[in-house]
PDB file of C-alpha atoms and ligand atoms in Angstrom:
ATOM      1  CA  MET A 749      93.509  79.722  53.009  1.00  0.00           C
ATOM      2  CA  ARG A 750      96.678  78.220  53.421  1.00  0.00           C
ATOM      3  CA  ILE A 751      99.732  80.062  55.546  1.00  0.00           C
ATOM      4  CA  LEU A 752     103.305  78.921  55.952  1.00  0.00           C
ATOM      5  CA  PHE A 753     104.813  80.023  58.933  1.00  0.00           C
ATOM      6  CA  PHE A 754     108.835  79.768  59.797  1.00  0.00           C
ATOM      7  CA  GLY A 755     109.897  79.927  63.328  1.00  0.00           C
ATOM      8  CA  ASP A 756     113.396  82.222  64.136  1.00  0.00           C
ATOM      9  CA  VAL A 757     115.073  82.725  61.667  1.00  0.00           C
ATOM     10  CA  VAL A 758     119.160  82.915  62.572  1.00  0.00           C
ATOM     11  CA  ALA A 759     121.634  85.037  60.664  1.00  0.00           C
ATOM     12  CA  GLU A 760     123.150  84.822  57.487  1.00  0.00           C
ATOM     13  CA  PRO A 761     122.939  80.940  57.433  1.00  0.00           C
ATOM     14  CA  GLY A 762     119.347  81.537  58.123  1.00  0.00           C
ATOM     15  CA  LEU A 763     118.445  83.319  55.491  1.00  0.00           C
ATOM     16  CA  LYS A 764     120.006  81.328  53.486  1.00  0.00           C
ATOM     17  CA  ALA A 765     118.814  78.242  53.696  1.00  0.00           C
ATOM     18  CA  LEU A 766     115.386  79.802  53.985  1.00  0.00           C
ATOM     19  CA  ALA A 767     116.209  81.344  50.364  1.00  0.00           C
ATOM     20  CA  GLN A 768     116.769  77.832  49.261  1.00  0.00           C
ATOM     21  CA  GLU A 769     113.809  75.458  50.792  1.00  0.00           C
ATOM     22  CA  LEU A 770     111.298  78.506  50.235  1.00  0.00           C
ATOM     23  CA  PRO A 771     110.438  78.272  46.183  1.00  0.00           C
ATOM     24  CA  GLY A 772     109.987  74.333  46.757  1.00  0.00           C
ATOM     25  CA  LEU A 773     107.781  74.942  49.394  1.00  0.00           C
ATOM     26  CA  ARG A 774     105.803  77.222  47.592  1.00  0.00           C
ATOM     27  CA  GLN A 775     105.266  74.905  44.688  1.00  0.00           C
ATOM     28  CA  GLU A 776     104.237  71.811  47.202  1.00  0.00           C
ATOM     29  CA  PHE A 777     102.279  73.933  49.318  1.00  0.00           C
ATOM     30  CA  ARG A 778     101.089  76.728  47.506  1.00  0.00           C
ATOM     31  CA  PRO A 779     100.866  79.696  50.119  1.00  0.00           C
ATOM     32  CA  ASP A 780      98.416  82.185  50.256  1.00  0.00           C
ATOM     33  CA  PHE A 781     100.457  83.877  53.209  1.00  0.00           C
ATOM     34  CA  VAL A 782     103.569  83.831  54.101  1.00  0.00           C
ATOM     35  CA  VAL A 783     104.950  84.841  57.998  1.00  0.00           C
ATOM     36  CA  VAL A 784     108.218  84.681  59.183  1.00  0.00           C
ATOM     37  CA  ASN A 785     109.916  85.482  62.340  1.00  0.00           C
ATOM     38  CA  GLY A 786     112.953  88.198  61.923  1.00  0.00           C
ATOM     39  CA  GLU A 787     113.766  88.772  65.513  1.00  0.00           C
ATOM     40  CA  ASN A 788     117.016  87.210  64.866  1.00  0.00           C
ATOM     41  CA  LEU A 789     117.439  87.728  61.292  1.00  0.00           C
ATOM     42  CA  ASP A 790     120.555  89.917  62.054  1.00  0.00           C
ATOM     43  CA  ILE A 791     123.767  90.116  64.486  1.00  0.00           C
ATOM     44  CA  THR A 792     123.409  93.294  64.669  1.00  0.00           C
ATOM     45  CA  LEU A 793     126.158  94.064  67.367  1.00  0.00           C
ATOM     46  CA  PRO A 794     128.795  91.278  67.385  1.00  0.00           C
ATOM     47  CA  GLU A 795     130.409  92.250  70.558  1.00  0.00           C
ATOM     48  CA  ALA A 796     127.298  92.833  72.624  1.00  0.00           C
ATOM     49  CA  GLY A 797     125.562  89.635  71.511  1.00  0.00           C
ATOM     50  CA  LYS A 798     122.894  91.717  69.883  1.00  0.00           C
ATOM     51  CA  ALA A 799     120.452  90.043  67.328  1.00  0.00           C
ATOM     52  CA  GLY A 800     117.012  92.059  65.269  1.00  0.00           C
ATOM     53  CA  MET A 801     117.054  93.425  61.714  1.00  0.00           C
ATOM     54  CA  HIS A 802     119.315  95.161  59.622  1.00  0.00           C
ATOM     55  CA  PRO A 803     117.175  97.130  56.939  1.00  0.00           C
ATOM     56  CA  ASP A 804     119.292  95.360  53.870  1.00  0.00           C
ATOM     57  CA  THR A 805     118.880  92.057  55.516  1.00  0.00           C
ATOM     58  CA  LEU A 806     114.609  93.173  55.771  1.00  0.00           C
ATOM     59  CA  LYS A 807     114.455  93.782  52.014  1.00  0.00           C
ATOM     60  CA  ALA A 808     116.411  90.474  51.330  1.00  0.00           C
ATOM     61  CA  LEU A 809     113.886  88.672  53.167  1.00  0.00           C
ATOM     62  CA  LEU A 810     111.116  90.417  52.217  1.00  0.00           C
ATOM     63  CA  ALA A 811     112.727  89.844  48.756  1.00  0.00           C
ATOM     64  CA  LEU A 812     112.016  86.323  48.886  1.00  0.00           C
ATOM     65  CA  GLY A 813     108.222  87.089  48.791  1.00  0.00           C
ATOM     66  CA  VAL A 814     107.343  86.808  52.758  1.00  0.00           C
ATOM     67  CA  ASP A 815     103.906  89.191  53.374  1.00  0.00           C
ATOM     68  CA  ALA A 816     104.859  89.944  57.509  1.00  0.00           C
ATOM     69  CA  VAL A 817     107.706  89.577  60.003  1.00  0.00           C
ATOM     70  CA  THR A 818     107.125  89.353  63.112  1.00  0.00           C
ATOM     71  CA  GLY A 819     109.413  89.938  66.369  1.00  0.00           C
ATOM     72  CA  GLY A 820     110.274  89.161  69.668  1.00  0.00           C
ATOM     73  CA  ASN A 821     112.675  90.034  72.505  1.00  0.00           C
ATOM     74  CA  HIS A 822     115.324  91.159  70.006  1.00  0.00           C
ATOM     75  CA  SER A 823     113.144  93.576  68.336  1.00  0.00           C
ATOM     76  CA  PHE A 824     114.407  96.405  70.011  1.00  0.00           C
ATOM     77  CA  ASP A 825     118.388  95.243  69.962  1.00  0.00           C
ATOM     78  CA  PRO A 826     119.841  97.483  67.018  1.00  0.00           C
ATOM     79  CA  PRO A 827     120.712 101.112  67.238  1.00  0.00           C
ATOM     80  CA  TRP A 828     118.229 101.426  64.143  1.00  0.00           C
ATOM     81  CA  ALA A 829     115.230  99.562  65.593  1.00  0.00           C
ATOM     82  CA  GLU A 830     112.752 102.401  64.784  1.00  0.00           C
ATOM     83  CA  GLN A 831     113.870 102.414  61.063  1.00  0.00           C
ATOM     84  CA  VAL A 832     113.563  98.936  60.983  1.00  0.00           C
ATOM     85  CA  LEU A 833     109.843  98.478  62.715  1.00  0.00           C
ATOM     86  CA  GLY A 834     108.521 101.851  60.959  1.00  0.00           C
ATOM     87  CA  HIS A 835     107.861  99.234  58.230  1.00  0.00           C
ATOM     88  CA  ALA A 836     105.203  98.678  56.661  1.00  0.00           C
ATOM     89  CA  ARG A 837     105.576  94.726  56.916  1.00  0.00           C
ATOM     90  CA  VAL A 838     107.255  94.273  60.063  1.00  0.00           C
ATOM     91  CA  LEU A 839     105.743  93.489  63.809  1.00  0.00           C
ATOM     92  CA  ARG A 840     106.797  93.688  67.288  1.00  0.00           C
ATOM     93  CA  PRO A 841     104.769  92.385  70.381  1.00  0.00           C
ATOM     94  CA  LEU A 842     101.863  94.321  71.020  1.00  0.00           C
ATOM     95  CA  ASN A 843     101.715  94.094  74.468  1.00  0.00           C
ATOM     96  CA  HIS A 844     105.001  96.119  74.604  1.00  0.00           C
ATOM     97  CA  SER A 845     104.554  99.269  75.695  1.00  0.00           C
ATOM     98  CA  ARG A 846     102.519 101.747  73.206  1.00  0.00           C
ATOM     99  CA  HIS A 847     104.506 104.205  73.299  1.00  0.00           C
ATOM    100  CA  ALA A 848     107.265 101.728  71.213  1.00  0.00           C
ATOM    101  CA  PRO A 849     107.647 102.334  67.802  1.00  0.00           C
ATOM    102  CA  GLY A 850     106.254 100.069  65.507  1.00  0.00           C
ATOM    103  CA  LYS A 851     103.386  97.635  65.940  1.00  0.00           C
ATOM    104  CA  GLY A 852     101.694  94.642  67.101  1.00  0.00           C
ATOM    105  CA  SER A 853      99.209  93.274  64.190  1.00  0.00           C
ATOM    106  CA  LEU A 854      99.293  93.521  60.680  1.00  0.00           C
ATOM    107  CA  LEU A 855      96.421  92.947  58.489  1.00  0.00           C
ATOM    108  CA  LEU A 856      97.214  90.830  55.093  1.00  0.00           C
ATOM    109  CA  ARG A 857      95.047  91.149  52.395  1.00  0.00           C
ATOM    110  CA  LYS A 858      95.648  89.119  49.213  1.00  0.00           C
ATOM    111  CA  GLY A 859      92.944  87.310  46.439  1.00  0.00           C
ATOM    112  CA  GLY A 860      90.576  88.492  48.423  1.00  0.00           C
ATOM    113  CA  LYS A 861      91.687  85.993  52.155  1.00  0.00           C
ATOM    114  CA  GLU A 862      92.668  88.537  54.835  1.00  0.00           C
ATOM    115  CA  LEU A 863      94.577  87.426  57.895  1.00  0.00           C
ATOM    116  CA  LEU A 864      95.455  89.218  60.966  1.00  0.00           C
ATOM    117  CA  VAL A 865      98.809  88.752  61.862  1.00  0.00           C
ATOM    118  CA  VAL A 866      99.657  89.224  65.731  1.00  0.00           C
ATOM    119  CA  ASN A 867     102.589  89.423  67.674  1.00  0.00           C
ATOM    120  CA  LEU A 868     102.621  89.100  71.097  1.00  0.00           C
ATOM    121  CA  ALA A 869     105.411  88.192  73.746  1.00  0.00           C
ATOM    122  CA  GLY A 870     105.415  86.620  76.903  1.00  0.00           C
ATOM    123  CA  ARG A 871     107.045  88.094  80.145  1.00  0.00           C
ATOM    124  CA  SER A 872     109.593  84.898  80.120  1.00  0.00           C
ATOM    125  CA  ALA A 873     111.257  86.137  77.020  1.00  0.00           C
ATOM    126  CA  LEU A 874     110.555  90.346  77.635  1.00  0.00           C
ATOM    127  CA  PRO A 875     109.971  90.994  81.125  1.00  0.00           C
ATOM    128  CA  GLN A 876     108.991  94.772  80.400  1.00  0.00           C
ATOM    129  CA  ALA A 877     105.912  92.919  78.138  1.00  0.00           C
ATOM    130  CA  GLY A 878     102.610  93.930  79.152  1.00  0.00           C
ATOM    131  CA  ASP A 879      99.495  91.530  79.831  1.00  0.00           C
ATOM    132  CA  PRO A 880      99.363  89.525  77.150  1.00  0.00           C
ATOM    133  CA  ILE A 881      95.992  87.607  77.437  1.00  0.00           C
ATOM    134  CA  GLU A 882      94.480  91.863  77.878  1.00  0.00           C
ATOM    135  CA  ALA A 883      96.669  93.235  75.075  1.00  0.00           C
ATOM    136  CA  PHE A 884      94.783  90.130  72.704  1.00  0.00           C
ATOM    137  CA  GLU A 885      91.152  90.969  74.310  1.00  0.00           C
ATOM    138  CA  ASN A 886      91.331  94.585  72.925  1.00  0.00           C
ATOM    139  CA  LEU A 887      92.772  93.159  69.819  1.00  0.00           C
ATOM    140  CA  LEU A 888      89.665  90.627  69.274  1.00  0.00           C
ATOM    141  CA  SER A 889      86.942  93.288  70.066  1.00  0.00           C
ATOM    142  CA  GLN A 890      88.452  95.859  66.529  1.00  0.00           C
ATOM    143  CA  TRP A 891      88.526  92.258  64.951  1.00  0.00           C
ATOM    144  CA  PRO A 892      85.804  89.971  65.245  1.00  0.00           C
ATOM    145  CA  ARG A 893      85.694  88.455  62.227  1.00  0.00           C
ATOM    146  CA  VAL A 894      88.861  88.070  60.456  1.00  0.00           C
ATOM    147  CA  PRO A 895      91.523  85.117  61.282  1.00  0.00           C
ATOM    148  CA  ILE A 896      94.079  85.773  63.220  1.00  0.00           C
ATOM    149  CA  LEU A 897      97.501  84.309  63.081  1.00  0.00           C
ATOM    150  CA  VAL A 898      99.082  84.534  66.415  1.00  0.00           C
ATOM    151  CA  ASP A 899     102.694  84.458  67.024  1.00  0.00           C
ATOM    152  CA  TYR A 900     103.413  83.527  70.850  1.00  0.00           C
ATOM    153  CA  HIS A 901     106.665  84.557  71.360  1.00  0.00           C
ATOM    154  CA  SER A 902     107.820  82.975  74.795  1.00  0.00           C
ATOM    155  CA  GLU A 903     110.069  80.656  76.664  1.00  0.00           C
ATOM    156  CA  SER A 904     107.714  79.149  78.457  1.00  0.00           C
ATOM    157  CA  VAL A 905     105.155  76.365  77.003  1.00  0.00           C
ATOM    158  CA  PHE A 906     102.653  76.494  80.119  1.00  0.00           C
ATOM    159  CA  GLU A 907     102.323  80.067  78.804  1.00  0.00           C
ATOM    160  CA  LYS A 908     101.821  79.338  75.199  1.00  0.00           C
ATOM    161  CA  LEU A 909      99.299  76.581  75.783  1.00  0.00           C
ATOM    162  CA  GLY A 910      97.538  77.671  78.528  1.00  0.00           C
ATOM    163  CA  PHE A 911      97.067  81.079  76.140  1.00  0.00           C
ATOM    164  CA  ALA A 912      95.883  79.137  72.428  1.00  0.00           C
ATOM    165  CA  TYR A 913      93.217  76.991  75.114  1.00  0.00           C
ATOM    166  CA  LEU A 914      91.949  80.266  76.477  1.00  0.00           C
ATOM    167  CA  PHE A 915      91.556  81.548  72.985  1.00  0.00           C
ATOM    168  CA  ASP A 916      90.705  78.596  71.028  1.00  0.00           C
ATOM    169  CA  GLY A 917      88.043  79.230  68.259  1.00  0.00           C
ATOM    170  CA  LYS A 918      89.592  82.961  68.538  1.00  0.00           C
ATOM    171  CA  ALA A 919      92.912  82.536  66.535  1.00  0.00           C
ATOM    172  CA  VAL A 920      93.107  80.074  63.778  1.00  0.00           C
ATOM    173  CA  ALA A 921      96.717  79.598  65.061  1.00  0.00           C
ATOM    174  CA  VAL A 922      99.016  80.334  68.154  1.00  0.00           C
ATOM    175  CA  VAL A 923     101.822  79.166  67.059  1.00  0.00           C
ATOM    176  CA  GLY A 924     105.110  79.480  69.422  1.00  0.00           C
ATOM    177  CA  THR A 925     108.964  81.506  68.421  1.00  0.00           C
ATOM    178  CA  HIS A 926     111.821  82.198  70.667  1.00  0.00           C
ATOM    179  CA  THR A 927     113.248  78.935  71.994  1.00  0.00           C
ATOM    180  CA  HIS A 928     114.087  78.459  68.394  1.00  0.00           C
ATOM    181  CA  VAL A 929     113.828  74.485  69.463  1.00  0.00           C
ATOM    182  CA  ALA A 930     110.634  72.639  67.576  1.00  0.00           C
ATOM    183  CA  THR A 931     108.528  71.077  69.837  1.00  0.00           C
ATOM    184  CA  GLN A 932     106.548  67.906  68.767  1.00  0.00           C
ATOM    185  CA  ASP A 933     103.287  68.584  70.298  1.00  0.00           C
ATOM    186  CA  ALA A 934     101.178  70.203  67.185  1.00  0.00           C
ATOM    187  CA  ARG A 935      97.471  69.997  67.152  1.00  0.00           C
ATOM    188  CA  ILE A 936      94.384  71.482  66.560  1.00  0.00           C
ATOM    189  CA  LEU A 937      92.481  71.823  69.733  1.00  0.00           C
ATOM    190  CA  PRO A 938      88.786  71.445  70.070  1.00  0.00           C
ATOM    191  CA  LYS A 939      87.395  74.834  68.701  1.00  0.00           C
ATOM    192  CA  GLY A 940      89.360  74.843  66.022  1.00  0.00           C
ATOM    193  CA  THR A 941      93.245  76.365  66.689  1.00  0.00           C
ATOM    194  CA  ALA A 942      96.333  75.065  65.099  1.00  0.00           C
ATOM    195  CA  TYR A 943      98.605  74.884  67.919  1.00  0.00           C
ATOM    196  CA  VAL A 944     102.850  73.748  68.499  1.00  0.00           C
ATOM    197  CA  SER A 945     104.306  75.208  70.989  1.00  0.00           C
ATOM    198  CA  ASP A 946     107.170  76.177  69.668  1.00  0.00           C
ATOM    199  CA  VAL A 947     107.837  75.711  65.550  1.00  0.00           C
ATOM    200  CA  GLY A 948     111.920  75.888  65.951  1.00  0.00           C
ATOM    201  CA  MET A 949     114.601  78.168  64.302  1.00  0.00           C
ATOM    202  CA  VAL A 950     115.797  78.165  60.550  1.00  0.00           C
ATOM    203  CA  GLY A 951     118.970  78.122  60.745  1.00  0.00           C
ATOM    204  CA  ASN A 952     122.498  76.770  61.904  1.00  0.00           C
ATOM    205  CA  ASP A 953     121.850  73.507  64.024  1.00  0.00           C
ATOM    206  CA  GLY A 954     125.069  73.014  65.289  1.00  0.00           C
ATOM    207  CA  GLY A 955     125.211  75.498  68.488  1.00  0.00           C
ATOM    208  CA  TYR A 956     123.345  77.488  70.810  1.00  0.00           C
ATOM    209  CA  GLN A 957     120.175  78.170  69.195  1.00  0.00           C
ATOM    210  CA  GLY A 958     121.620  79.125  65.853  1.00  0.00           C
ATOM    211  CA  TYR A 959     124.810  80.838  67.291  1.00  0.00           C
ATOM    212  CA  ASP A 960     128.287  79.376  68.223  1.00  0.00           C
ATOM    213  CA  PRO A 961     128.260  78.920  71.589  1.00  0.00           C
ATOM    214  CA  GLU A 962     131.602  80.540  72.640  1.00  0.00           C
ATOM    215  CA  PHE A 963     129.901  83.863  73.486  1.00  0.00           C
ATOM    216  CA  LEU A 964     127.362  82.222  75.880  1.00  0.00           C
ATOM    217  CA  VAL A 965     129.105  79.902  77.309  1.00  0.00           C
ATOM    218  CA  GLU A 966     132.140  82.566  78.356  1.00  0.00           C
ATOM    219  CA  ALA A 967     129.039  84.390  79.837  1.00  0.00           C
ATOM    220  CA  LEU A 968     127.540  82.127  81.816  1.00  0.00           C
ATOM    221  CA  ARG A 969     131.698  80.958  82.635  1.00  0.00           C
ATOM    222  CA  LYS A 970     132.195  84.350  83.760  1.00  0.00           C
ATOM    223  CA  ARG A 971     128.844  85.610  85.491  1.00  0.00           C
ATOM    224  CA  ILE A 972     129.524  88.837  83.499  1.00  0.00           C
ATOM    225  CA  PRO A 973     128.883  89.590  79.980  1.00  0.00           C
ATOM    226  CA  PRO A 974     131.788  88.274  77.460  1.00  0.00           C
ATOM    227  CA  ARG A 975     134.506  90.898  76.597  1.00  0.00           C
ATOM    228  CA  GLY A 976     136.553  89.797  73.990  1.00  0.00           C
ATOM    229  CA  PHE A 977     134.228  87.694  72.364  1.00  0.00           C
ATOM    230  CA  VAL A 978     132.370  88.380  69.207  1.00  0.00           C
ATOM    231  CA  LEU A 979     128.906  86.226  68.485  1.00  0.00           C
ATOM    232  CA  ARG A 980     128.514  84.733  65.497  1.00  0.00           C
ATOM    233  CA  SER A 981     126.092  82.305  64.003  1.00  0.00           C
ATOM    234  CA  ALA A 982     127.519  78.508  64.483  1.00  0.00           C
ATOM    235  CA  GLU A 983     128.373  75.690  62.377  1.00  0.00           C
ATOM    236  CA  GLY A 984     126.147  73.920  60.507  1.00  0.00           C
ATOM    237  CA  PRO A 985     124.171  72.283  58.697  1.00  0.00           C
ATOM    238  CA  ALA A 986     121.269  74.681  58.370  1.00  0.00           C
ATOM    239  CA  ARG A 987     117.550  73.578  59.987  1.00  0.00           C
ATOM    240  CA  VAL A 988     114.832  74.778  58.518  1.00  0.00           C
ATOM    241  CA  SER A 989     111.723  74.677  60.412  1.00  0.00           C
ATOM    242  CA  PHE A 990     108.022  75.681  60.132  1.00  0.00           C
ATOM    243  CA  VAL A 991     104.156  74.985  60.474  1.00  0.00           C
ATOM    244  CA  PHE A 992     102.213  74.933  57.465  1.00  0.00           C
ATOM    245  CA  LEU A 993      98.353  75.707  57.838  1.00  0.00           C
ATOM    246  CA  GLU A 994      95.111  75.512  56.161  1.00  0.00           C
ATOM    247  CA  VAL A 995      91.789  77.405  57.115  1.00  0.00           C
ATOM    248  CA  GLU A 996      88.394  76.890  56.501  1.00  0.00           C
ATOM    249  CA  GLU A 997      85.715  78.731  58.111  1.00  0.00           C
ATOM    250  CA  GLY A 998      87.558  80.410  60.632  1.00  0.00           C
ATOM    251  CA  ARG A 999      89.068  77.235  62.315  1.00  0.00           C
ATOM    252  CA  ALA A1000      92.115  75.101  61.220  1.00  0.00           C
ATOM    253  CA  ARG A1001      91.050  72.315  58.845  1.00  0.00           C
ATOM    254  CA  SER A1002      94.963  70.708  58.745  1.00  0.00           C
ATOM    255  CA  LEU A1003      98.713  71.567  59.985  1.00  0.00           C
ATOM    256  CA  LEU A1004     101.737  70.137  59.189  1.00  0.00           C
ATOM    257  CA  HIS A1005     104.643  71.256  61.629  1.00  0.00           C
ATOM    258  CA  ALA A1006     108.212  69.808  59.936  1.00  0.00           C
ATOM    259  CA  SER A1007     111.448  70.479  61.234  1.00  0.00           C
ATOM    260  CA  TYR A1008     114.664  69.412  59.105  1.00  0.00           C
ATOM    261  CA  LEU A1009     118.302  69.413  58.474  1.00  0.00           C
ATOM    262  CA  LEU A1010     119.491  70.446  55.249  1.00  0.00           C
ATOM    263  CA  ALA A1011     121.741  67.413  53.538  1.00  0.00           C
ATOM    264  CA  THR A1012     124.163  70.270  51.656  1.00  0.00           C
ATOM    265  CA  PRO A1013     124.928  73.759  52.908  1.00  0.00           C
ATOM    266  CA  PRO A1014     122.430  76.044  51.279  1.00  0.00           C
ATOM    267  CA  VAL A1015     123.922  77.608  48.445  1.00  0.00           C
ATOM    268  CA  SER A1016     124.673  81.261  48.032  1.00  0.00           C
ATOM    269  CA  GLN A1017     121.696  83.206  46.697  1.00  0.00           C
ATOM    270  CA  GLU A1018     123.407  85.781  44.926  1.00  0.00           C
ATOM    271  CA  ARG A1019     124.660  85.297  40.771  1.00  0.00           C
ATOM    272  CA  PRO A1020     127.581  85.652  39.961  1.00  0.00           C
ATOM    273  CA  VAL A1021     128.560  88.593  37.864  1.00  0.00           C
ATOM    274  CA  GLU A1022     127.705  87.798  34.142  1.00  0.00           C
TER     275      GLU A1022
HETATM  276 FE1  LIG B2324     114.778  84.280  68.602  1.00  0.00          FE
HETATM  277 FE1  LIG B2325     113.316  85.806  71.191  1.00  0.00          FE
END
C-alpha cells in the first residue's frame, strides 16, 4: 500500500500549490490513498484570525482526489464548523470531546486495500483535548488488524515522538502536523512505524506559518487580540511538504519526507471560459 500525506494546507496559496503539484506526485508515487491536513484551508474569519475550512473550499480540495482531510485546533474555528465536520471524508481530533461534532477516525477502502486514518491532538495544540493515549488505545481495541495512519497534531516533538515509540508497530505511521515547520527527523521506528515530528505546511513560505506576520506580531506587541488588522496569506514562494510511505504486511517499508519551494507561483487552476 502506498500513501501520500500532506501537512497543513494554508489558505488559497496552499490549495493552489497542492493542485499544481498533486498530479505529478501521483504519477511519480502512484499512491493508493492521499490524506491532507486541512485545518488551515481557509481564513474563515479574517478579523478574528480564524482558520478551518469553508464547505466550498473543502469541495475543491476533495475534487483533487483527496481521500481524507484531517484537522486540528482550527477545525472548530468557523461558524459553519458543524457542517464541515459532518462531511464523510473530514476528521477532527479523536480525543476532543465525544460531544463535539465530527469524528476522529475514518476507514478508507480502495482496490482491496484498507487504511484507518486517525486524527489526534496534543494538549499543547488543543488545550481542551482529552488524553490522546487513552483515545488511541480504545480505538486500537476496535481495529486490531487494519493498518493505521495517525496525524498527531501537536506543538511538541516530545509528545509526538513519545507517542510514536509507545505505539511502534501498532500504527504504520505517526506523522506530526500543526507547527507548519518540516522537521528533519523522518525515520522508521524498530517495529515498523514511520515517523516524522512535523511534515510541514503547503502554503506561502514568506511569513508566519503561511500568514502575513502583521496580524500576529501586532497581537504580541499589544498583548491583546489585534484590532484593525485582517489575517491574510504570506507572500510566496509556496512551499509543498509531504510524506510518501510504502506499507507491507502491516509495517512501513519505505518513507520519504519532502519539503520544497516552488520556483514559480502556482498557476490558477481555474480554466478560462471558452
Ligand atoms: Fe495548522
Ligand atoms: Fe494547528
